[in-house]
Amino acid sequence: MKTDSLHHINLHEVLVKGKQLQAVRAALPLQVISNKELKTLNAENVADVAKHFAGVTVKDYGGIGGLKTVSVRGMGAQHTGVSYDGMIMSDVQSGQIDLSQFTIENVANVSLSNGQPNSLLQPARMFGCSSMLSFSTEKVKYDSEKTLAGNISVKAGSFGMYNSLLYLSKNLSQKWNVNVSANALTANGEYKFMSNLNPLGKNWVEKNRINSDVHSLRTELNSTYQFNSYEYISLKFNQHYSERGLPGSDTYYLSYATERLLDKKYLAQFQYHNRKNCYYQYQFSGKFSNATMKFTETDPKFQTLINRTRIDNYVQSEYYLTTAFQFYPVEKLTFSTSFDWWYNNLFSDSNFGFRQYAAPTRHTGLANIAVKYSTNQLTLTANMLYTSTRETNQNETAAPDRNKLSPTVSLIYKPLENKELRVRVFYKNIYRLPTFNDLYYHDFGHTDLRPEITNQFNTGITYFNTNISFLSELECSLDAYYNRVTDKISVIYGIPFSSVRNIGRVDIKGCDVNFKISKEFNHKSTIRVNASYSYQLAQDYTLNTDTYLDIIPYTPVHSGSGSIAYQTGKWECGYNYLLSGKRFSGQNSNKLNLLKPYMDHSLFARISIKKFSLLAEIINLTNKNYEIVRFYPMPGRNYRFTINYKF
Amino acid sequence: MKTNNFLASFLVSVLAVSFFTACEPTEVIHEMPAVSTGVFVLNSGKWKANNASLTYYDFATNFASADLFLDKNNRGLGDTGQDMIVYGSKLYIAVSTSSIIEVVNAKTGVSIKSIPMLNAAKEPVSPRSLTAANGKVNIVLFDGHVTQLDTTSLTLGTALAVGSNPDGSVIANNKLYVANTGGYNAVKDSTISVINLATFTEEKKITVNLNPQFLKADGYGDVYVISNGDYNLISGKFQRIEAGTNKVTDIAVKAKNFDILGDKLFIYNFDYDANWQATNKNITVYDVKNEKLITETLVTTAIDKTPYCINVNPTTKNIYLGVTDYKNNGKMYCFKEDGTLNFTFTTGLNPIKVVFITK
C-alpha cells in the first residue's frame, strides 16, 4: 500500500461526497442536518434543529429564553454530550447544556450520533457519552480574489424579538484565516396562552406569559493557521453574556414571576491537527472555560433579605487537555488511542439561609484505545474507555475515587458490492457521572452516589441510492434498539429535605426511522422531503414501586417530524411539522399527569437576490396551544423575518 | 411507480403517527356523592404542579371521591394546599403557592368565593395556616403577617405584622399563637407571636427552640410546639408553653407532627434510613393532664410510605394518619383510639389536613 494513496482517498471522500454518505456508512447511527437543510427547518436555535432528529426528545420550557435540553432514546438529558466545533461543552453543576442559547445563524451543520461519533481519531471524551449532539460554525474557503468575506443578518419577530449577526472572515494569507462574529438577541418574550383550570375537562382562561425577556450577546474570534493541506492549528475565543427572566411554571390563579438569571461565560481553546502521514496521525487540544451564573428572585416571603431578594451565585471553571493518535500498522487495521484530562471546580454563595453550600472540585482522566478492522464490505470497530475521577470538597466529605472501564463494539456490513445497502449493529456500555448538584447541592447531597449506567444495543439498516431515474437521491435508515439504564440517579423526596440516591432502572425499547428524498428538475429546481419517526417505550422497571412499568416522564411513545422544501431559481419555500404523541408529566402514568399529543406546523419562504436574501417564517401555523413541559406553555402562532447580506 | 410508493409510504407514516396521537379515550365522569357525614382531606399536591385537591370520604357509602372540588367547580384548587378548617357551614382552604383562600360550602363542595391573598403591590403573600373564632378566620401569611377574614361579608381586614415566615397557628386562652419559623433567614427565628384577638395586636413574643412550626393547644390552655432546629447542629424539639406563666418546657418525646383530643396528644414520628425511606414509623400517645408518655407505639399495623398528617375526629375519637410517597396518590389510615386499624382509603397527592363533617 502506498503511503499517499490512502491519504488521498480519505480526503477525496470527505470533500466530494459530503455528509450524506457519512450517515449511511456509520456503524453507530448518525443523523446529519446540513447547512442547506438547516435553513429550511423554521429553526431559531440548535434545539429547534434537534427536534427534527429521530429518537430525540427536546425538553422545551417554551419561549425564546426558555431552557431547552436534548435527551436521546429515553435516556436523560445528562447522557447527551454537546460538542461545539469539535470540543465538548460542559456544565459540571447541572450536567446539561441549554441549547436555547445557540442561534442557528452561522451554524454550518448539526449532527446527532447515537453511542458516539464514528471517528477513531478524536478526544477520549467523545467516547464518554451515551450520545453526542454536535454542531459547528461555517468556515470560509480561501479565495485569492476575495480575502474578506462576511455575513450580516438582521432578524425581527414576534415577542419583540430582534436578533442581529455580524460575521467577518479575513484571509490574512493563504494559510492564515481570522474571523470574528457577534450575535445580539433581545426580546420581551411575552405571549398570551390558554391555561386549563380543569386538567380532566375544559375550563380555559387566557393568561399572559410574563417576565420572559431575554438580552444576550455572543462574540467569537477564531483564528486558523493552515500549515498545509493536512496540518493546522486553530484558536477560539468565545464570550457569552445573557440576562433573562424566567417566567416559571404557570400557577393557577396567580400571575407573578420574578426569577432572573444572569449568565457570563468565557471560553478559550486551541486545536492542533496533523493528518500528514497515513501511518500516523495525531491531534492536541486544550480549553479553558469559565461560567458565572447569578440567580435572583424577589418575593414577599423573603421578608428579611435585602430588597426581599434571594441571590445565588455560582462560578464554575474547566481546564481541559486532550491528545489523540491514530496508527495504521497493517492494511485493514487502524488503531487509535487518546488521553484526556480535565479539572472542574464550582464555587457558590447565597444570601438564602436554607441550604449548605459546597465548593467541590473534580479531576477526570480518560484513556481510550480503539481498533478498527475494515474491508470494502465490512467494518468492525471496538474501543475501551477507562475513566478515573478524584474529587475534593474543601473540608467536607467528597465523592470517592472512581475507576471504570466502558466498552463499545460496532459492526457495519455491506452485503452487496454494488448497492449502498448496509446492515449495522452496536453495543455500548457507558455511564454518566453524578453532577455536582446531585452530589453536593441537593438538600441532602449524597456523596456516595454511583454513576448512572446505560447499556445500548442497536441494530439497523441504511440505504442510499442516487440511481433512481425519477429521484435524484434517496437516503433512509431504520434502527431498532434496546437501552437499559441502571443505578438511575433519582431524587427521593422527604420533609423538609429531599435526597438523591441510585434507585431505579429504566428499559427503553424503540425504533428510529429516517427518510430523505430529493429530486432535481432541469438543474433549476429541487424538491426535498425529509421525514423521521420514532417509537420509544421507556418504562420504569424499578421493582417494588407503584410506578413499575409506567412510562418515564416526558418520553412520548410516538413522535416524528417532517419537512418539504422546494427551491426554484431564486425562490425557496417549505413546510415543517413536529409531532408528539401523549406523554406523562409525572412518574405515574395516570390521567392527571397526561400531556396531550400535539402537532406543530410551520412555513417559510425565502428569496435570494444577488447577495441579499429575505426570509419570512410562520411558526405554529395552526396556533396550537400546547405544552412540552407541564405548565410551561409554548407560544402560539408567531412570525419571523430575516434579511441577510452575504459578501 | 416507485415514486408513488415512496410518497405513499411517506404519507402513510404521517397518517399513522397522526392516528396514534389523535385517538384519545373520552373521560368517564363519576357522579359524586352528596356531602353528608364524613371527612374532607386536603391534599397539598406537588409544588408547581397545580394539583392541590379535596378528597371527600363518606361514612355511609365508604366512598372516597378523588377530587370533590374539581368535580363541583370545574376547576382545580390550585397550587399547594396548605391548611383547611371547617367553621360554621363553610370550609376555608388556604392554597399557598396560588396564594388564595377558597371559601367553600361545606355541604356541597361548591366554592362561594375565591379570595386572592395579595399585598398592596399585588404580590402573593402565601397563606400558611387558618384558625377561626368570633366570626373571623385568622390567616397566617408567609410574608410575616396575620390577617382576618370576616366570615359574613367575606372581606379581609388589615394585616398585622408578626415575626418572619410564620407558619403554624392555634387559638388558646382567647389569643392567637403564631409560630415564626424564620425559614428563609440565615439564622432562623425562634419565637411565638401572641396576638390579642379582641384588639388584634401582638401582645408579646415567647422564645422557644429554633424554627418552630406546628402548634396545638390542650384544654388547659397549654400550647405545644414542634420546632425543626437548623437541620444541622441544633436539633428540633417538642416543647410546651404553660398557660398563664408562658414557661417553656422541653418534652423528651420525638415528634414530627401531632394532634390533641381531650387529655390525649397523638404524635407521629419516623426516621430516615440509608435509602432515604421513612422507618420506625409510629404513633405515640402523650397525656397532657399528667404530662407524661402513655403509649410509645400505639399502632401494630405496618404503615406504608411516609406519614404526612395526623388529625383526630372529636366525635368518634378515631385517629387519621395520612401517608405519602410524594409522587403518587396518598393513603389515609383510620385507627381506633386503641390503635387498631379501622379502615383506609385513597387520597390525592400529599394529604396534609383532615376535617370532619357531621350532617
mmCIF file of C-alpha atoms in Angstrom, chain A residues 77-332:
data_model
loop_
_atom_site.group_PDB
_atom_site.id
_atom_site.type_symbol
_atom_site.label_atom_id
_atom_site.label_comp_id
_atom_site.label_asym_id
_atom_site.label_seq_id
_atom_site.Cartn_x
_atom_site.Cartn_y
_atom_site.Cartn_z
ATOM 1 C CA ALA A 77 -30.524 14.832 29.016
ATOM 2 C CA GLN A 78 -27.403 14.460 31.141
ATOM 3 C CA HIS A 79 -26.413 11.472 28.996
ATOM 4 C CA THR A 80 -26.251 13.628 25.858
ATOM 5 C CA GLY A 81 -22.899 15.224 25.139
ATOM 6 C CA VAL A 82 -22.930 18.510 23.256
ATOM 7 C CA SER A 83 -19.937 19.424 21.152
ATOM 8 C CA TYR A 84 -19.275 22.752 19.506
ATOM 9 C CA ASP A 85 -16.570 22.963 16.827
ATOM 10 C CA GLY A 86 -15.114 19.650 17.932
ATOM 11 C CA MET A 87 -14.914 20.330 21.652
ATOM 12 C CA ILE A 88 -17.361 19.082 24.291
ATOM 13 C CA MET A 89 -19.140 21.740 26.299
ATOM 14 C CA SER A 90 -19.660 21.005 29.923
ATOM 15 C CA ASP A 91 -21.698 22.103 32.881
ATOM 16 C CA VAL A 92 -20.442 20.208 35.876
ATOM 17 C CA GLN A 93 -23.144 21.642 38.111
ATOM 18 C CA SER A 94 -26.268 20.508 36.271
ATOM 19 C CA GLY A 95 -24.766 18.161 33.702
ATOM 20 C CA GLN A 96 -26.855 19.586 30.881
ATOM 21 C CA ILE A 97 -26.396 22.240 28.232
ATOM 22 C CA ASP A 98 -29.107 24.777 27.457
ATOM 23 C CA LEU A 99 -29.364 24.795 23.668
ATOM 24 C CA SER A 100 -31.643 27.837 23.545
ATOM 25 C CA GLN A 101 -28.515 29.980 23.722
ATOM 26 C CA PHE A 102 -27.173 28.844 20.339
ATOM 27 C CA THR A 103 -28.984 30.542 17.461
ATOM 28 C CA ILE A 104 -28.537 28.866 14.088
ATOM 29 C CA GLU A 105 -27.112 31.912 12.362
ATOM 30 C CA ASN A 106 -23.622 30.920 11.289
ATOM 31 C CA VAL A 107 -24.058 27.234 12.136
ATOM 32 C CA ALA A 108 -22.764 25.024 9.330
ATOM 33 C CA ASN A 109 -24.308 21.720 10.341
ATOM 34 C CA VAL A 110 -25.824 19.844 13.237
ATOM 35 C CA SER A 111 -25.454 16.120 13.786
ATOM 36 C CA LEU A 112 -26.548 13.524 16.271
ATOM 37 C CA SER A 113 -24.597 10.343 16.965
ATOM 38 C CA ASN A 114 -26.092 7.507 18.947
ATOM 39 C CA GLY A 115 -23.421 5.965 21.105
ATOM 40 C CA GLN A 116 -20.543 8.102 19.906
ATOM 41 C CA PRO A 117 -19.197 9.749 16.748
ATOM 42 C CA ASN A 118 -17.751 7.127 14.410
ATOM 43 C CA SER A 119 -14.310 8.691 14.040
ATOM 44 C CA LEU A 120 -11.436 6.957 15.826
ATOM 45 C CA LEU A 121 -9.179 9.968 15.928
ATOM 46 C CA GLN A 122 -10.936 12.146 18.480
ATOM 47 C CA PRO A 123 -10.708 13.117 22.133
ATOM 48 C CA ALA A 124 -11.394 10.310 24.622
ATOM 49 C CA ARG A 125 -14.237 12.422 25.957
ATOM 50 C CA MET A 126 -16.138 11.925 22.700
ATOM 51 C CA PHE A 127 -16.346 8.218 23.587
ATOM 52 C CA GLY A 128 -17.704 9.023 27.026
ATOM 53 C CA CYS A 129 -21.367 9.929 26.427
ATOM 54 C CA SER A 130 -24.412 7.865 25.541
ATOM 55 C CA SER A 131 -24.982 10.060 22.505
ATOM 56 C CA MET A 132 -23.490 13.196 21.051
ATOM 57 C CA LEU A 133 -25.103 16.274 19.572
ATOM 58 C CA SER A 134 -22.524 18.193 17.551
ATOM 59 C CA PHE A 135 -22.657 21.461 15.723
ATOM 60 C CA SER A 136 -20.014 23.546 14.045
ATOM 61 C CA THR A 137 -19.683 27.035 12.652
ATOM 62 C CA GLU A 138 -19.340 27.928 8.999
ATOM 63 C CA LYS A 139 -15.855 28.192 7.562
ATOM 64 C CA VAL A 140 -14.912 30.344 4.590
ATOM 65 C CA LYS A 141 -12.728 28.730 1.924
ATOM 66 C CA TYR A 142 -9.658 30.590 0.784
ATOM 67 C CA ASP A 143 -10.183 32.678 -2.313
ATOM 68 C CA SER A 144 -7.237 34.672 -3.634
ATOM 69 C CA GLU A 145 -9.579 37.141 -5.354
ATOM 70 C CA LYS A 146 -11.530 37.907 -2.278
ATOM 71 C CA THR A 147 -9.840 37.803 1.092
ATOM 72 C CA LEU A 148 -12.636 39.456 3.044
ATOM 73 C CA ALA A 149 -15.950 37.696 3.357
ATOM 74 C CA GLY A 150 -18.829 38.310 5.677
ATOM 75 C CA ASN A 151 -22.412 37.949 6.616
ATOM 76 C CA ILE A 152 -24.797 40.467 8.103
ATOM 77 C CA SER A 153 -28.146 39.264 9.240
ATOM 78 C CA VAL A 154 -30.987 41.096 10.916
ATOM 79 C CA LYS A 155 -33.988 39.223 12.229
ATOM 80 C CA ALA A 156 -37.184 40.542 13.766
ATOM 81 C CA GLY A 157 -40.106 38.559 15.034
ATOM 82 C CA SER A 158 -42.972 38.130 17.410
ATOM 83 C CA PHE A 159 -42.435 38.641 21.156
ATOM 84 C CA GLY A 160 -40.455 41.821 20.416
ATOM 85 C CA MET A 161 -37.577 39.742 19.167
ATOM 86 C CA TYR A 162 -34.601 41.285 17.363
ATOM 87 C CA ASN A 163 -31.555 39.258 16.510
ATOM 88 C CA SER A 164 -28.602 40.596 14.587
ATOM 89 C CA LEU A 165 -25.482 38.855 13.488
ATOM 90 C CA LEU A 166 -22.261 40.213 12.090
ATOM 91 C CA TYR A 167 -19.673 37.820 10.763
ATOM 92 C CA LEU A 168 -16.384 38.822 9.159
ATOM 93 C CA SER A 169 -13.769 36.473 7.819
ATOM 94 C CA LYS A 170 -10.394 37.720 6.623
ATOM 95 C CA ASN A 171 -7.713 35.642 4.987
ATOM 96 C CA LEU A 172 -4.510 37.324 6.041
ATOM 97 C CA SER A 173 -2.618 34.941 3.805
ATOM 98 C CA GLN A 174 -3.285 31.717 2.013
ATOM 99 C CA LYS A 175 -2.579 29.941 5.277
ATOM 100 C CA TRP A 176 -3.962 32.233 7.902
ATOM 101 C CA ASN A 177 -7.630 32.998 8.446
ATOM 102 C CA VAL A 178 -9.123 35.156 11.141
ATOM 103 C CA ASN A 179 -12.836 35.520 11.672
ATOM 104 C CA VAL A 180 -14.974 37.335 14.170
ATOM 105 C CA SER A 181 -18.672 37.214 14.880
ATOM 106 C CA ALA A 182 -21.107 39.000 17.124
ATOM 107 C CA ASN A 183 -24.637 37.821 17.721
ATOM 108 C CA ALA A 184 -27.021 40.017 19.714
ATOM 109 C CA LEU A 185 -30.508 38.979 20.744
ATOM 110 C CA THR A 186 -33.179 40.889 22.553
ATOM 111 C CA ALA A 187 -36.827 40.027 23.134
ATOM 112 C CA ASN A 188 -39.552 40.850 25.625
ATOM 113 C CA GLY A 189 -40.692 37.261 25.194
ATOM 114 C CA GLU A 190 -44.269 37.936 26.246
ATOM 115 C CA TYR A 191 -47.144 35.995 24.789
ATOM 116 C CA LYS A 192 -50.703 35.079 25.531
ATOM 117 C CA PHE A 193 -51.593 31.500 26.267
ATOM 118 C CA MET A 194 -54.554 29.482 27.438
ATOM 119 C CA SER A 195 -54.420 27.837 30.824
ATOM 120 C CA ASN A 196 -56.795 24.960 31.561
ATOM 121 C CA LEU A 197 -58.039 25.110 35.142
ATOM 122 C CA ASN A 198 -59.586 21.650 34.887
ATOM 123 C CA PRO A 199 -56.997 19.008 33.982
ATOM 124 C CA LEU A 200 -59.765 16.430 33.486
ATOM 125 C CA GLY A 201 -62.060 18.649 31.455
ATOM 126 C CA LYS A 202 -62.116 22.056 29.851
ATOM 127 C CA ASN A 203 -62.028 25.388 31.604
ATOM 128 C CA TRP A 204 -59.747 27.641 29.635
ATOM 129 C CA VAL A 205 -58.659 31.056 30.795
ATOM 130 C CA GLU A 206 -56.363 33.382 28.885
ATOM 131 C CA LYS A 207 -53.185 34.428 30.643
ATOM 132 C CA ASN A 208 -50.011 36.301 29.799
ATOM 133 C CA ARG A 209 -46.530 34.839 29.890
ATOM 134 C CA ILE A 210 -44.617 37.433 31.913
ATOM 135 C CA ASN A 211 -41.012 38.004 32.989
ATOM 136 C CA SER A 212 -39.730 36.271 29.876
ATOM 137 C CA ASP A 213 -37.452 38.916 28.385
ATOM 138 C CA VAL A 214 -34.021 37.952 27.063
ATOM 139 C CA HIS A 215 -30.956 40.051 26.310
ATOM 140 C CA SER A 216 -27.873 38.284 25.108
ATOM 141 C CA LEU A 217 -24.642 38.901 23.263
ATOM 142 C CA ARG A 218 -22.282 36.270 21.965
ATOM 143 C CA THR A 219 -18.949 37.255 20.436
ATOM 144 C CA GLU A 220 -16.370 34.959 18.996
ATOM 145 C CA LEU A 221 -12.915 35.146 17.458
ATOM 146 C CA ASN A 222 -11.424 32.260 15.508
ATOM 147 C CA SER A 223 -8.011 32.114 14.003
ATOM 148 C CA THR A 224 -6.750 29.186 11.941
ATOM 149 C CA TYR A 225 -3.287 28.718 10.586
ATOM 150 C CA GLN A 226 -3.203 26.029 7.937
ATOM 151 C CA PHE A 227 0.434 24.960 7.610
ATOM 152 C CA ASN A 228 -0.554 22.837 4.617
ATOM 153 C CA SER A 229 -3.460 20.693 3.493
ATOM 154 C CA TYR A 230 -3.051 18.234 6.360
ATOM 155 C CA GLU A 231 -1.881 20.275 9.313
ATOM 156 C CA TYR A 232 -3.463 23.200 11.105
ATOM 157 C CA ILE A 233 -3.683 24.980 14.382
ATOM 158 C CA SER A 234 -6.753 26.924 15.413
ATOM 159 C CA LEU A 235 -7.666 29.191 18.285
ATOM 160 C CA LYS A 236 -11.069 30.181 19.517
ATOM 161 C CA PHE A 237 -12.180 32.811 21.992
ATOM 162 C CA ASN A 238 -15.840 32.980 22.847
ATOM 163 C CA GLN A 239 -17.766 35.192 25.182
ATOM 164 C CA HIS A 240 -21.439 34.895 26.026
ATOM 165 C CA TYR A 241 -23.499 37.248 28.106
ATOM 166 C CA SER A 242 -27.143 36.644 28.789
ATOM 167 C CA GLU A 243 -29.654 38.247 31.111
ATOM 168 C CA ARG A 244 -33.130 36.808 31.139
ATOM 169 C CA GLY A 245 -36.305 36.464 33.110
ATOM 170 C CA LEU A 246 -37.576 33.012 33.989
ATOM 171 C CA PRO A 247 -41.351 33.035 33.591
ATOM 172 C CA GLY A 248 -41.559 29.807 35.597
ATOM 173 C CA SER A 249 -44.450 27.409 35.538
ATOM 174 C CA ASP A 250 -47.994 28.665 35.141
ATOM 175 C CA THR A 251 -49.560 28.734 38.609
ATOM 176 C CA TYR A 252 -53.358 28.667 38.803
ATOM 177 C CA TYR A 253 -54.952 31.923 39.986
ATOM 178 C CA LEU A 254 -51.638 33.784 40.046
ATOM 179 C CA SER A 255 -49.561 35.854 37.622
ATOM 180 C CA TYR A 256 -46.316 36.519 39.360
ATOM 181 C CA ALA A 257 -42.777 35.748 38.218
ATOM 182 C CA THR A 258 -39.590 37.452 39.362
ATOM 183 C CA GLU A 259 -36.861 34.872 38.874
ATOM 184 C CA ARG A 260 -33.955 36.117 36.800
ATOM 185 C CA LEU A 261 -30.811 34.528 35.508
ATOM 186 C CA LEU A 262 -27.603 36.304 34.570
ATOM 187 C CA ASP A 263 -25.007 34.223 32.731
ATOM 188 C CA LYS A 264 -21.478 35.213 31.791
ATOM 189 C CA LYS A 265 -19.385 32.644 30.004
ATOM 190 C CA TYR A 266 -15.875 32.718 28.598
ATOM 191 C CA LEU A 267 -14.089 30.117 26.578
ATOM 192 C CA ALA A 268 -10.599 29.881 25.088
ATOM 193 C CA GLN A 269 -9.440 26.853 23.179
ATOM 194 C CA PHE A 270 -6.797 25.646 20.736
ATOM 195 C CA GLN A 271 -6.755 22.658 18.452
ATOM 196 C CA TYR A 272 -3.828 21.246 16.518
ATOM 197 C CA HIS A 273 -4.434 18.566 13.898
ATOM 198 C CA ASN A 274 -1.853 16.697 11.885
ATOM 199 C CA ARG A 275 -3.003 14.196 9.245
ATOM 200 C CA LYS A 276 0.235 14.104 7.275
ATOM 201 C CA ASN A 277 1.236 10.524 7.404
ATOM 202 C CA CYS A 278 -1.274 7.809 6.739
ATOM 203 C CA TYR A 279 0.541 5.539 9.168
ATOM 204 C CA TYR A 280 0.467 8.059 11.929
ATOM 205 C CA GLN A 281 -1.939 10.945 12.606
ATOM 206 C CA TYR A 282 -2.408 12.956 15.747
ATOM 207 C CA GLN A 283 -4.061 15.948 17.358
ATOM 208 C CA PHE A 284 -3.803 18.005 20.545
ATOM 209 C CA SER A 285 -6.364 20.363 22.003
ATOM 210 C CA GLY A 286 -6.855 22.376 25.118
ATOM 211 C CA LYS A 287 -9.567 24.518 26.583
ATOM 212 C CA PHE A 288 -10.289 26.836 29.435
ATOM 213 C CA SER A 289 -13.842 27.821 30.235
ATOM 214 C CA ASN A 290 -15.428 29.821 32.969
ATOM 215 C CA ALA A 291 -19.102 30.364 33.647
ATOM 216 C CA THR A 292 -20.716 32.538 36.257
ATOM 217 C CA MET A 293 -24.402 32.389 36.955
ATOM 218 C CA LYS A 294 -26.436 34.671 39.145
ATOM 219 C CA PHE A 295 -29.957 33.711 40.086
ATOM 220 C CA THR A 296 -32.263 36.201 41.758
ATOM 221 C CA GLU A 297 -35.851 36.007 42.965
ATOM 222 C CA THR A 298 -37.900 38.703 44.673
ATOM 223 C CA ASP A 299 -40.816 37.612 46.798
ATOM 224 C CA PRO A 300 -42.628 38.994 49.854
ATOM 225 C CA LYS A 301 -41.771 35.775 51.694
ATOM 226 C CA PHE A 302 -38.074 36.768 51.618
ATOM 227 C CA GLN A 303 -39.115 39.446 54.090
ATOM 228 C CA THR A 304 -35.802 39.620 55.957
ATOM 229 C CA LEU A 305 -33.499 39.603 52.909
ATOM 230 C CA ILE A 306 -32.258 42.844 51.371
ATOM 231 C CA ASN A 307 -34.845 44.080 48.853
ATOM 232 C CA ARG A 308 -36.742 40.868 49.649
ATOM 233 C CA THR A 309 -34.483 39.264 47.067
ATOM 234 C CA ARG A 310 -32.805 35.925 47.147
ATOM 235 C CA ILE A 311 -29.436 35.894 45.355
ATOM 236 C CA ASP A 312 -27.494 32.750 44.453
ATOM 237 C CA ASN A 313 -24.109 32.999 42.747
ATOM 238 C CA TYR A 314 -22.298 30.123 41.074
ATOM 239 C CA VAL A 315 -18.916 30.117 39.338
ATOM 240 C CA GLN A 316 -17.534 27.092 37.581
ATOM 241 C CA SER A 317 -14.364 26.589 35.573
ATOM 242 C CA GLU A 318 -12.886 23.871 33.462
ATOM 243 C CA TYR A 319 -9.289 23.266 32.343
ATOM 244 C CA TYR A 320 -9.069 20.632 29.664
ATOM 245 C CA LEU A 321 -6.297 18.906 27.689
ATOM 246 C CA THR A 322 -6.614 16.130 25.161
ATOM 247 C CA THR A 323 -4.360 14.280 22.800
ATOM 248 C CA ALA A 324 -5.190 11.575 20.283
ATOM 249 C CA PHE A 325 -3.078 9.368 17.983
ATOM 250 C CA GLN A 326 -4.009 7.056 15.174
ATOM 251 C CA PHE A 327 -1.855 4.356 13.545
ATOM 252 C CA TYR A 328 -2.248 2.086 10.539
ATOM 253 C CA PRO A 329 0.223 -0.691 11.292
ATOM 254 C CA VAL A 330 -1.023 -3.090 8.621
ATOM 255 C CA GLU A 331 -3.576 -2.991 5.877
ATOM 256 C CA LYS A 332 -7.233 -3.021 7.014
#
